[in-house]
Tab-separated table of C-alpha atoms in Angstrom:
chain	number	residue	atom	x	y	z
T	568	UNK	CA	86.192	88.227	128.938
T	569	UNK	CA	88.117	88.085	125.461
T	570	UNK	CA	86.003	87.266	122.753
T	571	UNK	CA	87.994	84.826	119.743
T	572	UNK	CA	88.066	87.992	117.762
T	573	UNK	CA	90.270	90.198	119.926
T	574	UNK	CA	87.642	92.409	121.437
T	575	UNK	CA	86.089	92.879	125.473
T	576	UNK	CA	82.507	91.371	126.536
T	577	UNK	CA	80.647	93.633	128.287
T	578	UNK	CA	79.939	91.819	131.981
T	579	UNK	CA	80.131	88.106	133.586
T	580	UNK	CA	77.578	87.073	136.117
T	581	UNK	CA	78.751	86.350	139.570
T	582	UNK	CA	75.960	83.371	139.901
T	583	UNK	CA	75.604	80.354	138.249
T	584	UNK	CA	72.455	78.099	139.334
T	585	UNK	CA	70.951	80.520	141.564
T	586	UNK	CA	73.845	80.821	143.942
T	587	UNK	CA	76.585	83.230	144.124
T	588	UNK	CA	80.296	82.795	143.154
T	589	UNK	CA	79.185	78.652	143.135
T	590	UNK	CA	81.338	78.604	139.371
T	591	UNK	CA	84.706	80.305	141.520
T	592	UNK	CA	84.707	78.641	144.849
T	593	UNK	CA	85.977	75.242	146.150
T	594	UNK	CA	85.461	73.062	149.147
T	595	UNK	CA	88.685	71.374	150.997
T	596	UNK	CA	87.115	67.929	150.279
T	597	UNK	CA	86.775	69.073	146.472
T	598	UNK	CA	90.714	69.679	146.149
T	599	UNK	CA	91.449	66.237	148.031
T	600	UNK	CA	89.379	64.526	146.155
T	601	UNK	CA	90.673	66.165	142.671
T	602	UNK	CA	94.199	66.496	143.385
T	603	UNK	CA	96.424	63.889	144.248
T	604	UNK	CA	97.657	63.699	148.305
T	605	UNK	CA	100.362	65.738	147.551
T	606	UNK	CA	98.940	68.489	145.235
T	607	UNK	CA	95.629	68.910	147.706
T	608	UNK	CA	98.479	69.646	150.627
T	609	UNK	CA	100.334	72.044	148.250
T	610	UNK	CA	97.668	74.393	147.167
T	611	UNK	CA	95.621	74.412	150.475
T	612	UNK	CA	98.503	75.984	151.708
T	613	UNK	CA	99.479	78.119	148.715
T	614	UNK	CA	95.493	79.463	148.422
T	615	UNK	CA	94.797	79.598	152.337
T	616	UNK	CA	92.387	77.365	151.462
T	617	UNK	CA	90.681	76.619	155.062
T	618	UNK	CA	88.119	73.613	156.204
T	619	UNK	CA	85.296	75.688	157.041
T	620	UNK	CA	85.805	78.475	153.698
T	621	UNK	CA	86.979	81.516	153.733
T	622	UNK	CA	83.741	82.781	151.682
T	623	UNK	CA	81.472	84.285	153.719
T	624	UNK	CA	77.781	85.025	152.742
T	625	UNK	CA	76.870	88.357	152.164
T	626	UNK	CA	73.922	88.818	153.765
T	627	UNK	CA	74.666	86.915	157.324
T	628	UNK	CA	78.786	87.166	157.054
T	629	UNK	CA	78.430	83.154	157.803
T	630	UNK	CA	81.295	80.703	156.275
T	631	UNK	CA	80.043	79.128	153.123
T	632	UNK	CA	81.978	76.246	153.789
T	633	UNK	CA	83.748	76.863	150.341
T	634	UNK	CA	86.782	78.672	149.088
T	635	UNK	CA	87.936	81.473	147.156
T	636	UNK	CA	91.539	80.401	145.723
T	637	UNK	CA	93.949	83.537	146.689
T	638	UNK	CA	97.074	84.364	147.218
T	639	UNK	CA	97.945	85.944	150.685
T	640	UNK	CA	102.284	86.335	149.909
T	641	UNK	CA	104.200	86.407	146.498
T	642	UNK	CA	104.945	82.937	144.760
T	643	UNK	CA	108.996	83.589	146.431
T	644	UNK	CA	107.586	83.995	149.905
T	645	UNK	CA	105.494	80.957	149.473
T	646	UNK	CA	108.427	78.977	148.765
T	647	UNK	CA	110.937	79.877	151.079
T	648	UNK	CA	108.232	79.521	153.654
T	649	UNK	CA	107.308	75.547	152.208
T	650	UNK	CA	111.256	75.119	151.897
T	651	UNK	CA	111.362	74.601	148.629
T	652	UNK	CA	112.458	76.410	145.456
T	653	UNK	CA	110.308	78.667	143.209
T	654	UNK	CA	110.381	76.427	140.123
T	655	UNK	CA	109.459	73.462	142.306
T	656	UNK	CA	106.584	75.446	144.126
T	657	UNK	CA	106.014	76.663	140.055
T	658	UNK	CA	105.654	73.510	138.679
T	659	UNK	CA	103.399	71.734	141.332
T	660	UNK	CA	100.735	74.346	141.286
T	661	UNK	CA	100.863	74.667	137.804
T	662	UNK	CA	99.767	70.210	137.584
T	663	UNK	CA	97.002	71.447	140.158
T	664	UNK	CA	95.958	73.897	138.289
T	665	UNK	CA	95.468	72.273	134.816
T	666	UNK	CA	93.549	69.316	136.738
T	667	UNK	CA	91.519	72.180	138.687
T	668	UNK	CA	90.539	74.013	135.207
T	669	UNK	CA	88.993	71.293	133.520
T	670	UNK	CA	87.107	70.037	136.240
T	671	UNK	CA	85.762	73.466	136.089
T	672	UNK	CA	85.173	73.791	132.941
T	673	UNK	CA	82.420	70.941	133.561
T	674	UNK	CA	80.546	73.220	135.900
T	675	UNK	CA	77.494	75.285	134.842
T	676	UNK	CA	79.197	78.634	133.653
T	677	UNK	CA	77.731	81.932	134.981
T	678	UNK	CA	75.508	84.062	131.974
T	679	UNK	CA	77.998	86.598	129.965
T	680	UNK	CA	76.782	89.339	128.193
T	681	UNK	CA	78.809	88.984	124.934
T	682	UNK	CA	77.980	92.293	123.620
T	683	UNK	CA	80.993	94.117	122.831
T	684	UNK	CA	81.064	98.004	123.799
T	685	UNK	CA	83.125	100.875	122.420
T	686	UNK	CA	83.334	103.050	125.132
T	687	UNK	CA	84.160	100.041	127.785
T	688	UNK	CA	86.701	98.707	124.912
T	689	UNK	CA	88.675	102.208	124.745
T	690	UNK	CA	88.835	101.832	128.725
T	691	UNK	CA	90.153	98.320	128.369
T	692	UNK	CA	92.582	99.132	125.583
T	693	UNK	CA	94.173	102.599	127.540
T	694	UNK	CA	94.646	100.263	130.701
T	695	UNK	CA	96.213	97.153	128.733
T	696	UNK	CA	98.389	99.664	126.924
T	697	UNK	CA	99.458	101.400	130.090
T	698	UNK	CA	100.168	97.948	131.847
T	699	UNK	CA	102.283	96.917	128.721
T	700	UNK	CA	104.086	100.085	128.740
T	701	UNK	CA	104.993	100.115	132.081
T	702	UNK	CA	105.769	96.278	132.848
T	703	UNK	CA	107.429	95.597	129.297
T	704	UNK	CA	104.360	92.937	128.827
T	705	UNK	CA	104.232	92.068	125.191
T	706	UNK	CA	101.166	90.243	126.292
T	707	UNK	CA	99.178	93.178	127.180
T	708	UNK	CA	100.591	95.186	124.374
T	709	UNK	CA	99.180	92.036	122.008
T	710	UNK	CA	95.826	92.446	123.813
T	711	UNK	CA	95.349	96.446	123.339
T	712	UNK	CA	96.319	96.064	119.695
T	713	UNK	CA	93.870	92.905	118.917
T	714	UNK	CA	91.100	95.000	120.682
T	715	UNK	CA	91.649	98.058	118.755
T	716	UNK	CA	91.667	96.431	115.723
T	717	UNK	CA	88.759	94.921	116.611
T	718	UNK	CA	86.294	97.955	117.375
T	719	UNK	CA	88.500	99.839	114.263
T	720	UNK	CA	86.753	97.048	111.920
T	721	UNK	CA	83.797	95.846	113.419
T	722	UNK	CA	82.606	98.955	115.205
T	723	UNK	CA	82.760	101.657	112.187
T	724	UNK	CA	80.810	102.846	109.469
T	725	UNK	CA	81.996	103.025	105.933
T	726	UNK	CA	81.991	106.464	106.509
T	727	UNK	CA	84.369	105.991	109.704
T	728	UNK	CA	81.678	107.104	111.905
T	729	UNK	CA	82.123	104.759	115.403
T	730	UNK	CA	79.503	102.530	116.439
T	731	UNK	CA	78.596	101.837	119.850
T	732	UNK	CA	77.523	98.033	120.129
T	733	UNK	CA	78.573	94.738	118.475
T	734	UNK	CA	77.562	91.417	118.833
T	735	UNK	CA	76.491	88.223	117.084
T	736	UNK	CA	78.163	89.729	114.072
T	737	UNK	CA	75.758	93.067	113.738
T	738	UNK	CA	76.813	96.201	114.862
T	739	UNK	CA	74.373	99.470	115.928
T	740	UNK	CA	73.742	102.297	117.490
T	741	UNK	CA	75.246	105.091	116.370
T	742	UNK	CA	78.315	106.337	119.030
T	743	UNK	CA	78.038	108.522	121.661
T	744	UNK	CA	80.424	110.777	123.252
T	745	UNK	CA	82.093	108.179	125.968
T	746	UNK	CA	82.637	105.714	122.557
T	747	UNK	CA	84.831	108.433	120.853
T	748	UNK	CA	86.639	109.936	123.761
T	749	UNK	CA	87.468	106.543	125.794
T	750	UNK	CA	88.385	105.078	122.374
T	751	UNK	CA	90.879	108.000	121.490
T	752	UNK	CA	92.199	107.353	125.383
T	753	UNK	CA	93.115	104.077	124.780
T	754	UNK	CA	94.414	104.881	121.157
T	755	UNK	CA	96.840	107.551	122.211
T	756	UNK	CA	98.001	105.125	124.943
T	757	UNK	CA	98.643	102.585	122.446
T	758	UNK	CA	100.678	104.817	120.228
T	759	UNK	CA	102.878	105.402	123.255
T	760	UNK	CA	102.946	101.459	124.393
T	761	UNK	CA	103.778	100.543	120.465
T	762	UNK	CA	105.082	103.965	118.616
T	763	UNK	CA	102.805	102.526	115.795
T	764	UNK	CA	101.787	105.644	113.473
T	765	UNK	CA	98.236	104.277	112.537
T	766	UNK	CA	97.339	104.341	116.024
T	767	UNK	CA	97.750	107.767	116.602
T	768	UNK	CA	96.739	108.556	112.949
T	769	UNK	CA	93.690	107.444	113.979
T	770	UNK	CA	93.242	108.788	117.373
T	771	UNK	CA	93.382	112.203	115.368
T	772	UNK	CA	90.524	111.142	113.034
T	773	UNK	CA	88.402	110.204	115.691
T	774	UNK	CA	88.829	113.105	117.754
T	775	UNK	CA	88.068	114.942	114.431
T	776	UNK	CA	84.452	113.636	114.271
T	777	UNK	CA	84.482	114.266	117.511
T	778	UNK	CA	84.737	117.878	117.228
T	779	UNK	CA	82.435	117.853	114.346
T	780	UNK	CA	79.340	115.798	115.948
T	781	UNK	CA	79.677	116.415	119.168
T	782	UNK	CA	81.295	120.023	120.264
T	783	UNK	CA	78.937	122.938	121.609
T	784	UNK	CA	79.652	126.101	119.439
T	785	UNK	CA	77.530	128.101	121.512
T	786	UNK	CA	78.883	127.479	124.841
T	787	UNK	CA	81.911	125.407	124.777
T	788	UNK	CA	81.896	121.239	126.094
T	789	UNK	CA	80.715	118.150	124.049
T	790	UNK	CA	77.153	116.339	123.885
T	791	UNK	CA	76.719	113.298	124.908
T	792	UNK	CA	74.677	112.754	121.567
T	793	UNK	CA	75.825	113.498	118.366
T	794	UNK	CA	74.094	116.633	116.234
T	795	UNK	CA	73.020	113.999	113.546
T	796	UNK	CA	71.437	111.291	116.242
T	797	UNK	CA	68.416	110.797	117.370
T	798	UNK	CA	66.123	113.897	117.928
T	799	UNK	CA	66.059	114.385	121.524
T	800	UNK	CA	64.051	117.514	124.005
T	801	UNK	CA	67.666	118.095	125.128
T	802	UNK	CA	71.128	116.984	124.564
T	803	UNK	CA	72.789	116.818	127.984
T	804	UNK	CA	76.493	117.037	128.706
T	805	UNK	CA	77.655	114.417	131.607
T	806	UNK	CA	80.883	115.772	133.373
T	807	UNK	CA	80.490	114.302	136.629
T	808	UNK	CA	82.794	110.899	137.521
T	809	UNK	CA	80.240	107.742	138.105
T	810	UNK	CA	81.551	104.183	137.253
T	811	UNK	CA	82.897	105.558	134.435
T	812	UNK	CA	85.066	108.400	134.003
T	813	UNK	CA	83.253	111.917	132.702
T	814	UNK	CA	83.320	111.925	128.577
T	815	UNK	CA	84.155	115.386	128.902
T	816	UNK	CA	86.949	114.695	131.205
T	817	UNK	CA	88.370	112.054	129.229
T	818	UNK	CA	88.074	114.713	126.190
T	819	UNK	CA	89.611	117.340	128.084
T	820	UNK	CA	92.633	115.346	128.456
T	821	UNK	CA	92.842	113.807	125.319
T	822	UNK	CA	92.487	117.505	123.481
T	823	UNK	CA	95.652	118.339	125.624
T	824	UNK	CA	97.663	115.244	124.792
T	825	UNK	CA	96.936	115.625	121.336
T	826	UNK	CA	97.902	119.281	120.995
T	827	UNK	CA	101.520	118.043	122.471
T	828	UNK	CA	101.454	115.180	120.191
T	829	UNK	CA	100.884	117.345	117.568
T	830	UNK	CA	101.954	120.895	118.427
T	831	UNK	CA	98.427	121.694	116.942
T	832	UNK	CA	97.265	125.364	119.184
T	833	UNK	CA	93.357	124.845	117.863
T	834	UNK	CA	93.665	121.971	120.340
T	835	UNK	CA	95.013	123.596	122.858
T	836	UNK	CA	92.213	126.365	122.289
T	837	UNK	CA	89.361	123.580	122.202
T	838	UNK	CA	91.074	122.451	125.921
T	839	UNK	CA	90.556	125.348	127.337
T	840	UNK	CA	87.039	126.391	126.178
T	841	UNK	CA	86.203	122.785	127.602
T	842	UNK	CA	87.441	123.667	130.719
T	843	UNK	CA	85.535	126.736	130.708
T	844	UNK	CA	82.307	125.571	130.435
T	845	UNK	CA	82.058	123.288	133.071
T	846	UNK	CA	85.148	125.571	135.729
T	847	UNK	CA	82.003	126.243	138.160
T	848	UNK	CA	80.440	123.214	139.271
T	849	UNK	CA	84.170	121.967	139.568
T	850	UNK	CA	84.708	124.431	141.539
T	851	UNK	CA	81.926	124.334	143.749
T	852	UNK	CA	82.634	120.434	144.336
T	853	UNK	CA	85.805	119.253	143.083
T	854	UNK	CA	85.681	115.430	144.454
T	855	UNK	CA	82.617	114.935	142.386
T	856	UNK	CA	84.698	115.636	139.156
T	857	UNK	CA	88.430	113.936	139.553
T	858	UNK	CA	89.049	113.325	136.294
T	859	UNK	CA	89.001	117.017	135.704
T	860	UNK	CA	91.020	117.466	137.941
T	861	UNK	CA	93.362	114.754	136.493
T	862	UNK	CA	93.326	117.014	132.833
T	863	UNK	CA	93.355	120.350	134.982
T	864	UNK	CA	96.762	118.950	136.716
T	865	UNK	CA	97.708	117.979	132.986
T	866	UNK	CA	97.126	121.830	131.681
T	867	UNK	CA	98.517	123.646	134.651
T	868	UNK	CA	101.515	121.740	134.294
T	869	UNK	CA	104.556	121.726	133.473
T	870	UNK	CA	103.720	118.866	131.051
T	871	UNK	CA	106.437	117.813	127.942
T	872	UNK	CA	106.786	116.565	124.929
T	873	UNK	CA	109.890	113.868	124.832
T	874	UNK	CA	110.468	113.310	121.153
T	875	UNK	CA	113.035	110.166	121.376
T	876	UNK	CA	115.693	110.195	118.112
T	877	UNK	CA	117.463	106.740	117.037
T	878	UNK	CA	116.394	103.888	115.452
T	879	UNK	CA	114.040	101.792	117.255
T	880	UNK	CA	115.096	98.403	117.837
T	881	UNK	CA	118.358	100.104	118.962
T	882	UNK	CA	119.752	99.388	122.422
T	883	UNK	CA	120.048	103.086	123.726
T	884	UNK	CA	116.589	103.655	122.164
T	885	UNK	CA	115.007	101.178	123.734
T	886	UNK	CA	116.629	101.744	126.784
T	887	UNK	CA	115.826	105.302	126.806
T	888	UNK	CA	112.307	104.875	126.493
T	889	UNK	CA	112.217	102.144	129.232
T	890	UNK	CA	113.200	104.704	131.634
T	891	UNK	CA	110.521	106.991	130.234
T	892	UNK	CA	107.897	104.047	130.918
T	893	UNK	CA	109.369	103.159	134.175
T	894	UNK	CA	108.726	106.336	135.919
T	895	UNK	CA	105.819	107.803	137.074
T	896	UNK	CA	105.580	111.067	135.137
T	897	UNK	CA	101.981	111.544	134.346
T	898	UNK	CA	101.689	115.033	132.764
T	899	UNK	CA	104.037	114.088	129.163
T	900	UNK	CA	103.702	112.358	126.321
T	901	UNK	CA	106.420	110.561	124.178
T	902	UNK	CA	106.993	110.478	120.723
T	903	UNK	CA	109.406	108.345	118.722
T	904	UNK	CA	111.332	109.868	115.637
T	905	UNK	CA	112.943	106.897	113.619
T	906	UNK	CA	116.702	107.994	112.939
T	907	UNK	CA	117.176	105.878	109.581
T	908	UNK	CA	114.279	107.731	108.059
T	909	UNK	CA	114.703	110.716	106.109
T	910	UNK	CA	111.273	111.929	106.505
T	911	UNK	CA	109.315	109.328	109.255
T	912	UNK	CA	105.416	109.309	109.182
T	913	UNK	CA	105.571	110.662	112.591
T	914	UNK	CA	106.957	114.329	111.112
T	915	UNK	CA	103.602	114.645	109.202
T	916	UNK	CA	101.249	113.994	112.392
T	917	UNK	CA	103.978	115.914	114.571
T	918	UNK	CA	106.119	118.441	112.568
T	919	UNK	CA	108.021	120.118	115.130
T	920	UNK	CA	109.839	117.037	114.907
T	921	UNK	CA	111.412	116.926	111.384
T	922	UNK	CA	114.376	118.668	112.595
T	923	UNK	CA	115.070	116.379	115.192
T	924	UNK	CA	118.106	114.565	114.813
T	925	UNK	CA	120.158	112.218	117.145
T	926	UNK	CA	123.426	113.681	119.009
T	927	UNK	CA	126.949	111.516	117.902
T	928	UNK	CA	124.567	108.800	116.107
T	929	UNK	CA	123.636	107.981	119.889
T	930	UNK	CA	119.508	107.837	120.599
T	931	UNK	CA	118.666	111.254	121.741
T	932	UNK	CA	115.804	113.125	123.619
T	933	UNK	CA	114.327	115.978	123.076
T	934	UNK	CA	112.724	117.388	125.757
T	935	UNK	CA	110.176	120.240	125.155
T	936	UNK	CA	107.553	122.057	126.993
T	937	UNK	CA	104.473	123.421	124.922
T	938	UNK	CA	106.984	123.054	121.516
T	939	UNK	CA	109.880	124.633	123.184
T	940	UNK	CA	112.316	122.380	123.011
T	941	UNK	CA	115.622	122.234	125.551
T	942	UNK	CA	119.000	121.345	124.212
T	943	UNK	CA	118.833	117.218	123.196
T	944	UNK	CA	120.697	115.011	125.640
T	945	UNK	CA	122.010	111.666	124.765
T	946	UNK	CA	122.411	110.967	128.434
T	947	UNK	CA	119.443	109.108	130.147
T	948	UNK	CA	120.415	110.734	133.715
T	949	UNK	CA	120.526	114.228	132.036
T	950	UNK	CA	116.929	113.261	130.150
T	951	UNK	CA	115.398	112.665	133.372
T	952	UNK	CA	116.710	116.029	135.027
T	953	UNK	CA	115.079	118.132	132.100
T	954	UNK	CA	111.649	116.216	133.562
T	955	UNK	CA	112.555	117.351	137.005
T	956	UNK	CA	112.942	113.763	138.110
C-alpha cells in the first residue's frame, strides 16, 4: 500500500476478476505443482494449508477449495514441532516464498485506489511511529518519516495550508479538520519515535492553523470545515468514533500533549473548552465517544512530562528511553534534551527545559507533572517509580 514516493494509498480491492480474495488464496495442487516435493510438504504444514481450503465463502460458509496462507504458532513452535531448527525452517520457507511471489505477481492484481489521503496518512504515520517506538523497528521508524515527508511536500500549500488529496502528481481539496488533527497525531508520535525537532516544530504549526481555521470562538470545539472553505448552510462538528477516530477527539488529545510538550497554558485552556463543548452527549453515552474518553483519561491524569538529559547516541540515554518505550504508560510524553548542546532546539519549542542538566555527566530524567518537575534521577529503577510503575 506504499506508493514509490513514501506515502499510503488509500484502499486495495479484495476481488480481482469478479471473485473474492482469488489474487490471496492458493489451492494444495497449486503449491505442489509450484514448489518442489519438499517445499510443497514444508509450507502446507507451516500455513495449515488443507486439501479442501480453509476459505470459506461468505455467503454459504462452504470450503472454497483454496487457501489462505497463515500462521497458526510462532516460526520457533513450528520448528521444534517439524524437528528442525529455526534457521533451517527460515531458510526453506523463505525459497517457497520467493517462487510463490512471482508466480503471483503474474496474476490479475485486485483495483487500488492510489489516491493518497492526509487524514488516513497521519493515522498511518502515529501507528508506524508507535510500532517503531515500542519494538525498536528502524523499519517502521523509516516508514513514518518517508510518509511524513511525503504529505509535508506534496500535500501543502505555499502558504503551508494542508491539502487533503494527492494523486497522479496533483494535489486538492483544501484540508479538513481529520487532515490536520490525525496529521499532528502522527507528527507528535514521530517526534517521540525519532526526537527529531522538525517534527514537532511542525506539529506546532499545524495545530496553529488549526486553531486559526478551524476553532469555534463562540462555543468552544473545531469545524470540520475550515472558516475560509467552501460556503456551506452549516458547518458541523463530528465528535462521535466511526471508522475513524472523532477529529475533535484526536484534537483534544493532541492540545493536551502539546501543552506538556511545550508547557504552553493557552493549550491547556483550548483542552478544556474542547472538552466542554461536547461534556454532555459524552456523558449521556460514553461508548459512542472512546476516544474522548482516551484524552479525558489523558487530562484527569496524572500525566508527565519526562525530559531525558545526555547525549543521544549515548548508552544510558538510549537505554533510558528504551525503558520509557517499553512500558505501557499512556498518559506522558517524552522529550529529549541533548547534553553536548549549550542551548538545543528543543529549549526554544520547550523552555522549561533549558535548565535541565544531566546528574554526574550520567543521562538523567526529569520527571514532571504539569511543569513541576521532581528531583532528576540518573537511576532507571528510580525513573520508573516517579511514573508510579
Amino acid at each position: 500500500m506504499r506508493s514509490p514516493e513514501g506515502g499510503f494509498y488509500s484502499a486495495e480491492d479484495a476481488d480481482s476478476e469478479g471473485v473474492e480474495g482469488k489474487f490471496y488464496v492458493w489451492t494444495e495442487e497449486e503449491l505442489r505443482r509450484i514448489l518442489s516435493p519438499e517445499e510443497a510438504d514444508l509450507i502446507i504444514k507451516v500455513f495449515n494449508v488443507q486439501k479442501g481450503g480453509n476459505f470459506k465463502e461468505e455467503a454459504t460458509g462452504r470450503n472454497t477449495g483454496s487457501n489462505i496462507l497463515y500462521l497458526g504458532k510462532t516460526l520457533r513452535e513450528i520448528a521444534e514441532s517439524l524437528h528442525i531448527s529455526l534457521p533451517e525452517l527460515e531458510q526453506g520457507m523463505e525459497s517457497a516464498r520467493a517462487k510463490l511471489f512471482e508466480k503471483r505477481e503474474r496474476r490479475i492484481h485486485p483495483h487500488k485506489d492510489d489516491k493518497v489521503l492526509a487524514d488516513w496518512n497521519g493515522l498511518m504515520i502515529a501507528a508506524l511511529a508507535q510500532g517503531a517506538r515500542v519494538l525498536g523497528s528502524a523499519t517502521y521508524a523509516g516508514a513514518a518519516s518517508a510518509a511524513a515527508e511525503f504529505v509535508l511536500k506534496r500535500l501543502r500549500t505555499p502558504e503551508g495550508r494542508l491539502l487533503h488529496r494527492y494523486r497522479d502528481g496533483e494535489a486538492g481539496i483544501p484540508a479538513h479538520l481529520d487532515d490536520y488533527a490525525f496529521l499532528i497525531w502522527g507528527l507528535t508520535q514521530l517526534y517521540e519515535a525519532t526526537f527529531q525537532i522538525p517534527y514537532l516544530k511542525t506539529a506546532l504549526e499545524l495545530n496553529e492553523d488549526m486553531l486559526k481555521h478551524f476553532w469555534d470562538d463562540r462555543d468552544g470545539g473545531f469545524f470540520f470545515t475550515p472558516d475560509d472553505g467552501e460556503h456551506l448552510l452549516i458547518r458541523k462538528k463530528a465528535i462521535y468514533d466511526g471508522a475513524l477516530p472523532s477529529g475533535n477527539a484526536v484534537a483534544l488529545l493532541n492540545l493536551l500533549r502539546l501543552a506538556r510538550f511545550t508547557g504552553r497554558p493557552d493549550l491547556d485552556k483550548k483542552a478544556a473548552q474542547t472538552g466542554a463543548a461536547f461534556s454532555k452527549p459524552i456523558e449521556d453515552f460514553p461508548s459512542g465517544y472512546t476516544q474522548f474518553l482516551t484524552a479525558l483519561d489523558f487530562a484527569i491524569g496524572p500525566s508527565y512530562e519526562v525530559v531525558v538529559v545526555g547525549p543521544p547516541s549515548a548508552p544510558d540515554t538510549e537505554e533510558m528511553l528504551k525503558v520509557l518505550s517499553t512500558r505501557f504508560i499512556p498518559n506522558k510524553v517524552v522529550l529529549l534534551r541533548p547534553s553536548e548542546e549549550p542551548s538545543p532546539d528543543i529549549t526554544r519549542l520547550a523552555p522549561f527545559t533549558a535548565h535541565h542538566r544531566p546528574v554526574d555527566g550520567k543521562a538523567t530524567a526529569y520527571v514532571c507533572v504539569q511543569n513541576a518537575c521532581k528531583m532528576p534521577t540518573a537511576d532507571v529503577t528510580e525513573m520508573l517509580a516517579l511514573l508510579q510503575q
